[in-house]
Amino acid sequence: MAPKRRAASFTKAGGKKVKQEPEPPKDAYQSAREALKASTPQEKGQRKVDVHCVQISAEVHEDYDCMLNQTNIGSNNNKFYVIQVLKSGNGFYCWTRWGRVGETGQSKLLGPYSAMDQATREFQKKFREKTKNSWEDRKSFVSHSGKYTLIEVDGDDEAEVKVETVDGPEMKATKNVLPCTLDGSTQKLIELIFSKQMFNDAMEAMNLGGCEK
C-alpha cells in the first residue's frame, strides 16, 4: 500500500517544524464560475478573440461575438457554444467552439471569406440554429427548450445564487450579493449554473457523491 501523503512543513525559528495545511478544495460555485469565465473570451468594454483560436492572428469583427449555454439537469448537460466573426488581414472567418463547461471542447474555423457578409451570414446561421433566435433581435432574446441561451459573463462581480424547482424540490445556495444588471432570463441561467445544491443532487443521482455541503 502506498504511504499516506503528509502535509508540507517548514522549519520555524528554534528548530520546530510547523505543519502547513494544504489549500481547501474549491466549491462547486467557484469551480463553475471560473470555468465559465475561462470559456468566455470577452471582457467588459472590449471583445477578445477566443484564447483557443490559435490558427490565425485576428480581431473580433464589430460585435459578432457570443457565448451560449445549455444546462439540463435531467440529461446531465452543461454545455457552452462560442461563435465569433474574426478579421485577419483582408479575410474574414467564422470561429466556433463548443463542449462541456470547464473543458476546451471542439472547434472549427470557417474561411477565409473575401467578403465580410459571408462570415456574418455564417455567424447568424449558427446563432439561429443553436438558439432559435435571430441575431438582430438578441436584445429581446427568448429562451427555448432544448436550445442554447445567450449569456454574458463580465468582470469579477459576485451575485446571489438562488434556484427554485429545478427538475426537483426547491434548492438554494447563496453568495455575497452585489447589484445585478443582467436581464431576467440570463439571471435565472446563471443561478442554475452556480447552484451548489443542484450539483450535489446531480452527483448523488449518478452515485458519484457530491461536494461537501
PDB file of C-alpha atoms in Angstrom:
ATOM      1  CA  MET A   1       0.000   0.000   0.000  1.00  0.00           C
ATOM      2  CA  ALA A   2       1.336   3.396  -0.940  1.00  0.00           C
ATOM      3  CA  PRO A   3       2.288   5.602   2.061  1.00  0.00           C
ATOM      4  CA  LYS A   4      -0.102   8.359   3.000  1.00  0.00           C
ATOM      5  CA  ARG A   5       0.828  11.838   1.832  1.00  0.00           C
ATOM      6  CA  ARG A   6       1.901  14.099   4.627  1.00  0.00           C
ATOM      7  CA  ALA A   7       1.140  17.781   4.873  1.00  0.00           C
ATOM      8  CA  ALA A   8       4.000  20.027   3.786  1.00  0.00           C
ATOM      9  CA  SER A   9       6.041  21.521   6.650  1.00  0.00           C
ATOM     10  CA  PHE A  10       8.616  24.232   7.182  1.00  0.00           C
ATOM     11  CA  THR A  11      11.120  24.922   9.950  1.00  0.00           C
ATOM     12  CA  LYS A  12      10.412  27.752  12.338  1.00  0.00           C
ATOM     13  CA  ALA A  13      12.964  29.605  14.475  1.00  0.00           C
ATOM     14  CA  GLY A  14      14.163  27.262  17.247  1.00  0.00           C
ATOM     15  CA  GLY A  15      14.179  24.193  15.058  1.00  0.00           C
ATOM     16  CA  LYS A  16      10.499  23.348  15.490  1.00  0.00           C
ATOM     17  CA  LYS A  17       8.568  22.155  12.481  1.00  0.00           C
ATOM     18  CA  VAL A  18       5.154  23.620  11.775  1.00  0.00           C
ATOM     19  CA  LYS A  19       2.661  21.826   9.564  1.00  0.00           C
ATOM     20  CA  GLN A  20       1.411  23.778   6.566  1.00  0.00           C
ATOM     21  CA  GLU A  21      -2.090  22.629   5.725  1.00  0.00           C
ATOM     22  CA  PRO A  22      -2.959  22.193   2.013  1.00  0.00           C
ATOM     23  CA  GLU A  23      -5.394  24.645   0.452  1.00  0.00           C
ATOM     24  CA  PRO A  24      -9.048  23.556   0.736  1.00  0.00           C
ATOM     25  CA  PRO A  25     -10.727  22.307  -2.456  1.00  0.00           C
ATOM     26  CA  LYS A  26     -12.812  24.760  -4.464  1.00  0.00           C
ATOM     27  CA  ASP A  27     -16.548  24.519  -4.025  1.00  0.00           C
ATOM     28  CA  ALA A  28     -18.932  23.882  -6.912  1.00  0.00           C
ATOM     29  CA  TYR A  29     -19.867  27.574  -7.192  1.00  0.00           C
ATOM     30  CA  GLN A  30     -16.281  28.719  -7.534  1.00  0.00           C
ATOM     31  CA  SER A  31     -15.357  25.956  -9.970  1.00  0.00           C
ATOM     32  CA  ALA A  32     -18.331  26.589 -12.251  1.00  0.00           C
ATOM     33  CA  ARG A  33     -17.793  30.362 -12.121  1.00  0.00           C
ATOM     34  CA  GLU A  34     -14.126  30.039 -13.096  1.00  0.00           C
ATOM     35  CA  ALA A  35     -14.972  27.541 -15.837  1.00  0.00           C
ATOM     36  CA  LEU A  36     -17.465  29.908 -17.433  1.00  0.00           C
ATOM     37  CA  LYS A  37     -15.094  32.868 -17.190  1.00  0.00           C
ATOM     38  CA  ALA A  38     -12.328  30.803 -18.792  1.00  0.00           C
ATOM     39  CA  SER A  39     -14.665  29.828 -21.635  1.00  0.00           C
ATOM     40  CA  THR A  40     -15.802  33.417 -22.190  1.00  0.00           C
ATOM     41  CA  PRO A  41     -13.347  35.349 -24.373  1.00  0.00           C
ATOM     42  CA  GLN A  42     -14.666  38.867 -23.806  1.00  0.00           C
ATOM     43  CA  GLU A  43     -14.078  41.408 -21.054  1.00  0.00           C
ATOM     44  CA  LYS A  44     -16.283  44.342 -20.163  1.00  0.00           C
ATOM     45  CA  GLY A  45     -15.844  47.172 -22.653  1.00  0.00           C
ATOM     46  CA  GLN A  46     -13.978  45.118 -25.246  1.00  0.00           C
ATOM     47  CA  ARG A  47     -14.178  41.882 -27.161  1.00  0.00           C
ATOM     48  CA  LYS A  48     -11.306  39.452 -27.467  1.00  0.00           C
ATOM     49  CA  VAL A  49     -10.652  36.556 -29.793  1.00  0.00           C
ATOM     50  CA  ASP A  50     -11.277  33.216 -28.099  1.00  0.00           C
ATOM     51  CA  VAL A  51      -7.987  32.190 -26.468  1.00  0.00           C
ATOM     52  CA  HIS A  52      -8.264  28.751 -28.073  1.00  0.00           C
ATOM     53  CA  CYS A  53      -8.279  30.175 -31.608  1.00  0.00           C
ATOM     54  CA  VAL A  54      -4.567  29.886 -32.389  1.00  0.00           C
ATOM     55  CA  GLN A  55      -4.735  29.165 -36.112  1.00  0.00           C
ATOM     56  CA  ILE A  56      -4.710  32.826 -37.109  1.00  0.00           C
ATOM     57  CA  SER A  57      -3.840  36.265 -35.730  1.00  0.00           C
ATOM     58  CA  ALA A  58      -7.117  38.154 -35.838  1.00  0.00           C
ATOM     59  CA  GLU A  59      -9.539  40.514 -34.126  1.00  0.00           C
ATOM     60  CA  VAL A  60     -13.271  40.257 -33.456  1.00  0.00           C
ATOM     61  CA  HIS A  61     -15.283  41.985 -36.175  1.00  0.00           C
ATOM     62  CA  GLU A  62     -17.669  44.568 -34.672  1.00  0.00           C
ATOM     63  CA  ASP A  63     -19.914  42.867 -32.057  1.00  0.00           C
ATOM     64  CA  TYR A  64     -20.167  39.460 -33.726  1.00  0.00           C
ATOM     65  CA  ASP A  65     -19.182  37.591 -30.585  1.00  0.00           C
ATOM     66  CA  CYS A  66     -21.360  35.499 -28.288  1.00  0.00           C
ATOM     67  CA  MET A  67     -21.268  32.853 -25.584  1.00  0.00           C
ATOM     68  CA  LEU A  68     -24.164  30.397 -25.406  1.00  0.00           C
ATOM     69  CA  ASN A  69     -25.008  27.914 -22.676  1.00  0.00           C
ATOM     70  CA  GLN A  70     -27.344  24.950 -22.350  1.00  0.00           C
ATOM     71  CA  THR A  71     -27.997  23.357 -18.946  1.00  0.00           C
ATOM     72  CA  ASN A  72     -30.287  20.367 -18.488  1.00  0.00           C
ATOM     73  CA  ILE A  73     -30.024  18.521 -15.182  1.00  0.00           C
ATOM     74  CA  GLY A  74     -32.172  15.604 -16.300  1.00  0.00           C
ATOM     75  CA  SER A  75     -29.829  14.907 -19.214  1.00  0.00           C
ATOM     76  CA  ASN A  76     -26.685  15.897 -17.268  1.00  0.00           C
ATOM     77  CA  ASN A  77     -25.949  18.669 -19.781  1.00  0.00           C
ATOM     78  CA  ASN A  78     -23.940  21.814 -19.037  1.00  0.00           C
ATOM     79  CA  LYS A  79     -22.619  22.896 -22.410  1.00  0.00           C
ATOM     80  CA  PHE A  80     -21.227  26.072 -23.957  1.00  0.00           C
ATOM     81  CA  TYR A  81     -21.032  27.302 -27.544  1.00  0.00           C
ATOM     82  CA  VAL A  82     -18.819  30.203 -28.686  1.00  0.00           C
ATOM     83  CA  ILE A  83     -19.418  31.931 -32.027  1.00  0.00           C
ATOM     84  CA  GLN A  84     -17.266  34.781 -33.397  1.00  0.00           C
ATOM     85  CA  VAL A  85     -16.646  36.596 -36.656  1.00  0.00           C
ATOM     86  CA  LEU A  86     -12.921  37.283 -36.975  1.00  0.00           C
ATOM     87  CA  LYS A  87     -10.997  39.594 -39.279  1.00  0.00           C
ATOM     88  CA  SER A  88      -7.450  38.747 -40.260  1.00  0.00           C
ATOM     89  CA  GLY A  89      -5.792  40.879 -42.910  1.00  0.00           C
ATOM     90  CA  ASN A  90      -8.231  41.138 -45.810  1.00  0.00           C
ATOM     91  CA  GLY A  91     -10.047  37.935 -44.897  1.00  0.00           C
ATOM     92  CA  PHE A  92     -12.973  37.122 -42.611  1.00  0.00           C
ATOM     93  CA  TYR A  93     -13.623  33.937 -40.644  1.00  0.00           C
ATOM     94  CA  CYS A  94     -16.369  32.362 -38.567  1.00  0.00           C
ATOM     95  CA  TRP A  95     -14.984  30.673 -35.437  1.00  0.00           C
ATOM     96  CA  THR A  96     -16.977  28.227 -33.327  1.00  0.00           C
ATOM     97  CA  ARG A  97     -16.015  26.262 -30.216  1.00  0.00           C
ATOM     98  CA  TRP A  98     -18.296  24.017 -28.204  1.00  0.00           C
ATOM     99  CA  GLY A  99     -18.244  21.432 -25.436  1.00  0.00           C
ATOM    100  CA  ARG A 100     -18.890  20.823 -21.749  1.00  0.00           C
ATOM    101  CA  VAL A 101     -18.376  23.783 -19.407  1.00  0.00           C
ATOM    102  CA  GLY A 102     -14.902  23.548 -17.862  1.00  0.00           C
ATOM    103  CA  GLU A 103     -13.391  21.761 -20.871  1.00  0.00           C
ATOM    104  CA  THR A 104     -11.733  23.085 -24.037  1.00  0.00           C
ATOM    105  CA  GLY A 105     -14.160  21.204 -26.258  1.00  0.00           C
ATOM    106  CA  GLN A 106     -14.073  21.064 -30.047  1.00  0.00           C
ATOM    107  CA  SER A 107     -13.670  23.922 -32.500  1.00  0.00           C
ATOM    108  CA  LYS A 108     -13.986  24.843 -36.160  1.00  0.00           C
ATOM    109  CA  LEU A 109     -12.662  27.762 -38.208  1.00  0.00           C
ATOM    110  CA  LEU A 110     -14.582  28.529 -41.410  1.00  0.00           C
ATOM    111  CA  GLY A 111     -12.983  30.722 -44.051  1.00  0.00           C
ATOM    112  CA  PRO A 112     -11.278  32.768 -45.164  1.00  0.00           C
ATOM    113  CA  TYR A 113     -14.097  34.693 -46.815  1.00  0.00           C
ATOM    114  CA  SER A 114     -13.227  37.603 -49.070  1.00  0.00           C
ATOM    115  CA  ALA A 115     -16.466  39.391 -48.144  1.00  0.00           C
ATOM    116  CA  MET A 116     -17.474  40.294 -44.600  1.00  0.00           C
ATOM    117  CA  ASP A 117     -21.139  39.430 -45.143  1.00  0.00           C
ATOM    118  CA  GLN A 118     -20.227  35.812 -45.948  1.00  0.00           C
ATOM    119  CA  ALA A 119     -18.757  35.377 -42.477  1.00  0.00           C
ATOM    120  CA  THR A 120     -21.583  37.252 -40.725  1.00  0.00           C
ATOM    121  CA  ARG A 121     -24.208  35.141 -42.533  1.00  0.00           C
ATOM    122  CA  GLU A 122     -22.490  32.009 -41.235  1.00  0.00           C
ATOM    123  CA  PHE A 123     -22.435  33.520 -37.734  1.00  0.00           C
ATOM    124  CA  GLN A 124     -26.151  34.405 -37.876  1.00  0.00           C
ATOM    125  CA  LYS A 125     -26.992  30.963 -39.236  1.00  0.00           C
ATOM    126  CA  LYS A 126     -25.188  29.261 -36.343  1.00  0.00           C
ATOM    127  CA  PHE A 127     -26.787  31.596 -33.796  1.00  0.00           C
ATOM    128  CA  ARG A 128     -30.311  30.860 -35.050  1.00  0.00           C
ATOM    129  CA  GLU A 129     -29.602  27.131 -35.289  1.00  0.00           C
ATOM    130  CA  LYS A 130     -28.414  26.955 -31.668  1.00  0.00           C
ATOM    131  CA  THR A 131     -30.860  29.401 -30.035  1.00  0.00           C
ATOM    132  CA  LYS A 132     -33.926  29.651 -32.305  1.00  0.00           C
ATOM    133  CA  ASN A 133     -33.450  33.446 -32.146  1.00  0.00           C
ATOM    134  CA  SER A 134     -32.226  35.884 -34.773  1.00  0.00           C
ATOM    135  CA  TRP A 135     -29.030  37.793 -34.034  1.00  0.00           C
ATOM    136  CA  GLU A 136     -30.717  41.101 -34.881  1.00  0.00           C
ATOM    137  CA  ASP A 137     -33.320  40.515 -32.152  1.00  0.00           C
ATOM    138  CA  ARG A 138     -30.874  39.370 -29.448  1.00  0.00           C
ATOM    139  CA  LYS A 139     -31.812  42.266 -27.136  1.00  0.00           C
ATOM    140  CA  SER A 140     -35.238  40.656 -26.790  1.00  0.00           C
ATOM    141  CA  PHE A 141     -33.790  37.146 -26.589  1.00  0.00           C
ATOM    142  CA  VAL A 142     -36.258  34.356 -25.773  1.00  0.00           C
ATOM    143  CA  SER A 143     -35.031  31.045 -24.324  1.00  0.00           C
ATOM    144  CA  HIS A 144     -36.400  27.881 -25.943  1.00  0.00           C
ATOM    145  CA  SER A 145     -36.462  24.373 -24.513  1.00  0.00           C
ATOM    146  CA  GLY A 146     -33.673  22.198 -25.878  1.00  0.00           C
ATOM    147  CA  LYS A 147     -31.800  25.207 -27.263  1.00  0.00           C
ATOM    148  CA  TYR A 148     -28.876  27.316 -26.054  1.00  0.00           C
ATOM    149  CA  THR A 149     -29.332  30.540 -24.088  1.00  0.00           C
ATOM    150  CA  LEU A 150     -27.349  33.734 -24.704  1.00  0.00           C
ATOM    151  CA  ILE A 151     -25.263  34.749 -21.691  1.00  0.00           C
ATOM    152  CA  GLU A 152     -22.688  37.364 -20.719  1.00  0.00           C
ATOM    153  CA  VAL A 153     -20.043  36.952 -18.028  1.00  0.00           C
ATOM    154  CA  ASP A 154     -18.304  40.248 -17.241  1.00  0.00           C
ATOM    155  CA  GLY A 155     -15.802  41.128 -14.527  1.00  0.00           C
ATOM    156  CA  ASP A 156     -15.446  39.578 -11.075  1.00  0.00           C
ATOM    157  CA  ASP A 157     -18.770  40.651  -9.552  1.00  0.00           C
ATOM    158  CA  GLU A 158     -20.461  38.017  -7.434  1.00  0.00           C
ATOM    159  CA  ALA A 159     -24.221  37.583  -7.359  1.00  0.00           C
ATOM    160  CA  GLU A 160     -26.819  35.883  -5.232  1.00  0.00           C
ATOM    161  CA  VAL A 161     -27.319  32.285  -6.269  1.00  0.00           C
ATOM    162  CA  LYS A 162     -30.852  31.008  -5.840  1.00  0.00           C
ATOM    163  CA  VAL A 163     -32.552  28.190  -7.711  1.00  0.00           C
ATOM    164  CA  GLU A 164     -36.185  27.154  -7.302  1.00  0.00           C
ATOM    165  CA  THR A 165     -37.719  23.909  -8.575  1.00  0.00           C
ATOM    166  CA  VAL A 166     -35.036  22.721 -10.991  1.00  0.00           C
ATOM    167  CA  ASP A 167     -36.088  19.205 -12.018  1.00  0.00           C
ATOM    168  CA  GLY A 168     -36.953  18.513  -8.365  1.00  0.00           C
ATOM    169  CA  PRO A 169     -37.513  20.143  -4.948  1.00  0.00           C
ATOM    170  CA  GLU A 170     -36.526  23.692  -4.113  1.00  0.00           C
ATOM    171  CA  MET A 171     -32.754  24.174  -3.924  1.00  0.00           C
ATOM    172  CA  LYS A 172     -30.912  27.235  -2.696  1.00  0.00           C
ATOM    173  CA  ALA A 173     -27.342  28.418  -2.293  1.00  0.00           C
ATOM    174  CA  THR A 174     -26.065  31.902  -1.501  1.00  0.00           C
ATOM    175  CA  LYS A 175     -23.024  34.055  -2.096  1.00  0.00           C
ATOM    176  CA  ASN A 176     -22.142  37.670  -1.437  1.00  0.00           C
ATOM    177  CA  VAL A 177     -24.623  39.966  -3.164  1.00  0.00           C
ATOM    178  CA  LEU A 178     -23.889  42.858  -5.483  1.00  0.00           C
ATOM    179  CA  PRO A 179     -26.383  44.587  -7.795  1.00  0.00           C
ATOM    180  CA  CYS A 180     -27.043  42.626 -10.962  1.00  0.00           C
ATOM    181  CA  THR A 181     -27.663  44.302 -14.329  1.00  0.00           C
ATOM    182  CA  LEU A 182     -28.438  41.145 -16.334  1.00  0.00           C
ATOM    183  CA  ASP A 183     -31.880  40.540 -17.789  1.00  0.00           C
ATOM    184  CA  GLY A 184     -34.236  38.145 -16.012  1.00  0.00           C
ATOM    185  CA  SER A 185     -33.693  35.084 -18.201  1.00  0.00           C
ATOM    186  CA  THR A 186     -29.914  35.437 -18.006  1.00  0.00           C
ATOM    187  CA  GLN A 187     -30.052  35.777 -14.215  1.00  0.00           C
ATOM    188  CA  LYS A 188     -32.044  32.549 -13.966  1.00  0.00           C
ATOM    189  CA  LEU A 189     -29.498  30.745 -16.146  1.00  0.00           C
ATOM    190  CA  ILE A 190     -26.538  31.915 -14.039  1.00  0.00           C
ATOM    191  CA  GLU A 191     -28.392  30.911 -10.875  1.00  0.00           C
ATOM    192  CA  LEU A 192     -28.884  27.425 -12.309  1.00  0.00           C
ATOM    193  CA  ILE A 193     -25.261  27.006 -13.360  1.00  0.00           C
ATOM    194  CA  PHE A 194     -23.876  28.120  -9.992  1.00  0.00           C
ATOM    195  CA  SER A 195     -26.214  26.134  -7.743  1.00  0.00           C
ATOM    196  CA  LYS A 196     -24.102  24.081  -5.330  1.00  0.00           C
ATOM    197  CA  GLN A 197     -27.136  22.106  -4.181  1.00  0.00           C
ATOM    198  CA  MET A 198     -28.039  21.288  -7.789  1.00  0.00           C
ATOM    199  CA  PHE A 199     -24.503  19.985  -8.306  1.00  0.00           C
ATOM    200  CA  ASN A 200     -24.721  17.781  -5.206  1.00  0.00           C
ATOM    201  CA  ASP A 201     -28.109  16.342  -6.162  1.00  0.00           C
ATOM    202  CA  ALA A 202     -26.964  15.564  -9.698  1.00  0.00           C
ATOM    203  CA  MET A 203     -23.806  13.849  -8.465  1.00  0.00           C
ATOM    204  CA  GLU A 204     -25.721  11.813  -5.893  1.00  0.00           C
ATOM    205  CA  ALA A 205     -28.232  10.740  -8.537  1.00  0.00           C
ATOM    206  CA  MET A 206     -25.310   9.295 -10.508  1.00  0.00           C
ATOM    207  CA  ASN A 207     -23.869   7.659  -7.361  1.00  0.00           C
ATOM    208  CA  LEU A 208     -20.740   9.769  -7.684  1.00  0.00           C
ATOM    209  CA  GLY A 209     -21.104  11.728  -4.440  1.00  0.00           C
ATOM    210  CA  GLY A 210     -21.373  15.498  -4.242  1.00  0.00           C
ATOM    211  CA  CYS A 211     -19.135  18.184  -2.816  1.00  0.00           C
ATOM    212  CA  GLU A 212     -19.145  18.940   0.902  1.00  0.00           C
ATOM    213  CA  LYS A 213     -22.232  20.863   1.988  1.00  0.00           C
TER     214      LYS A 213
END
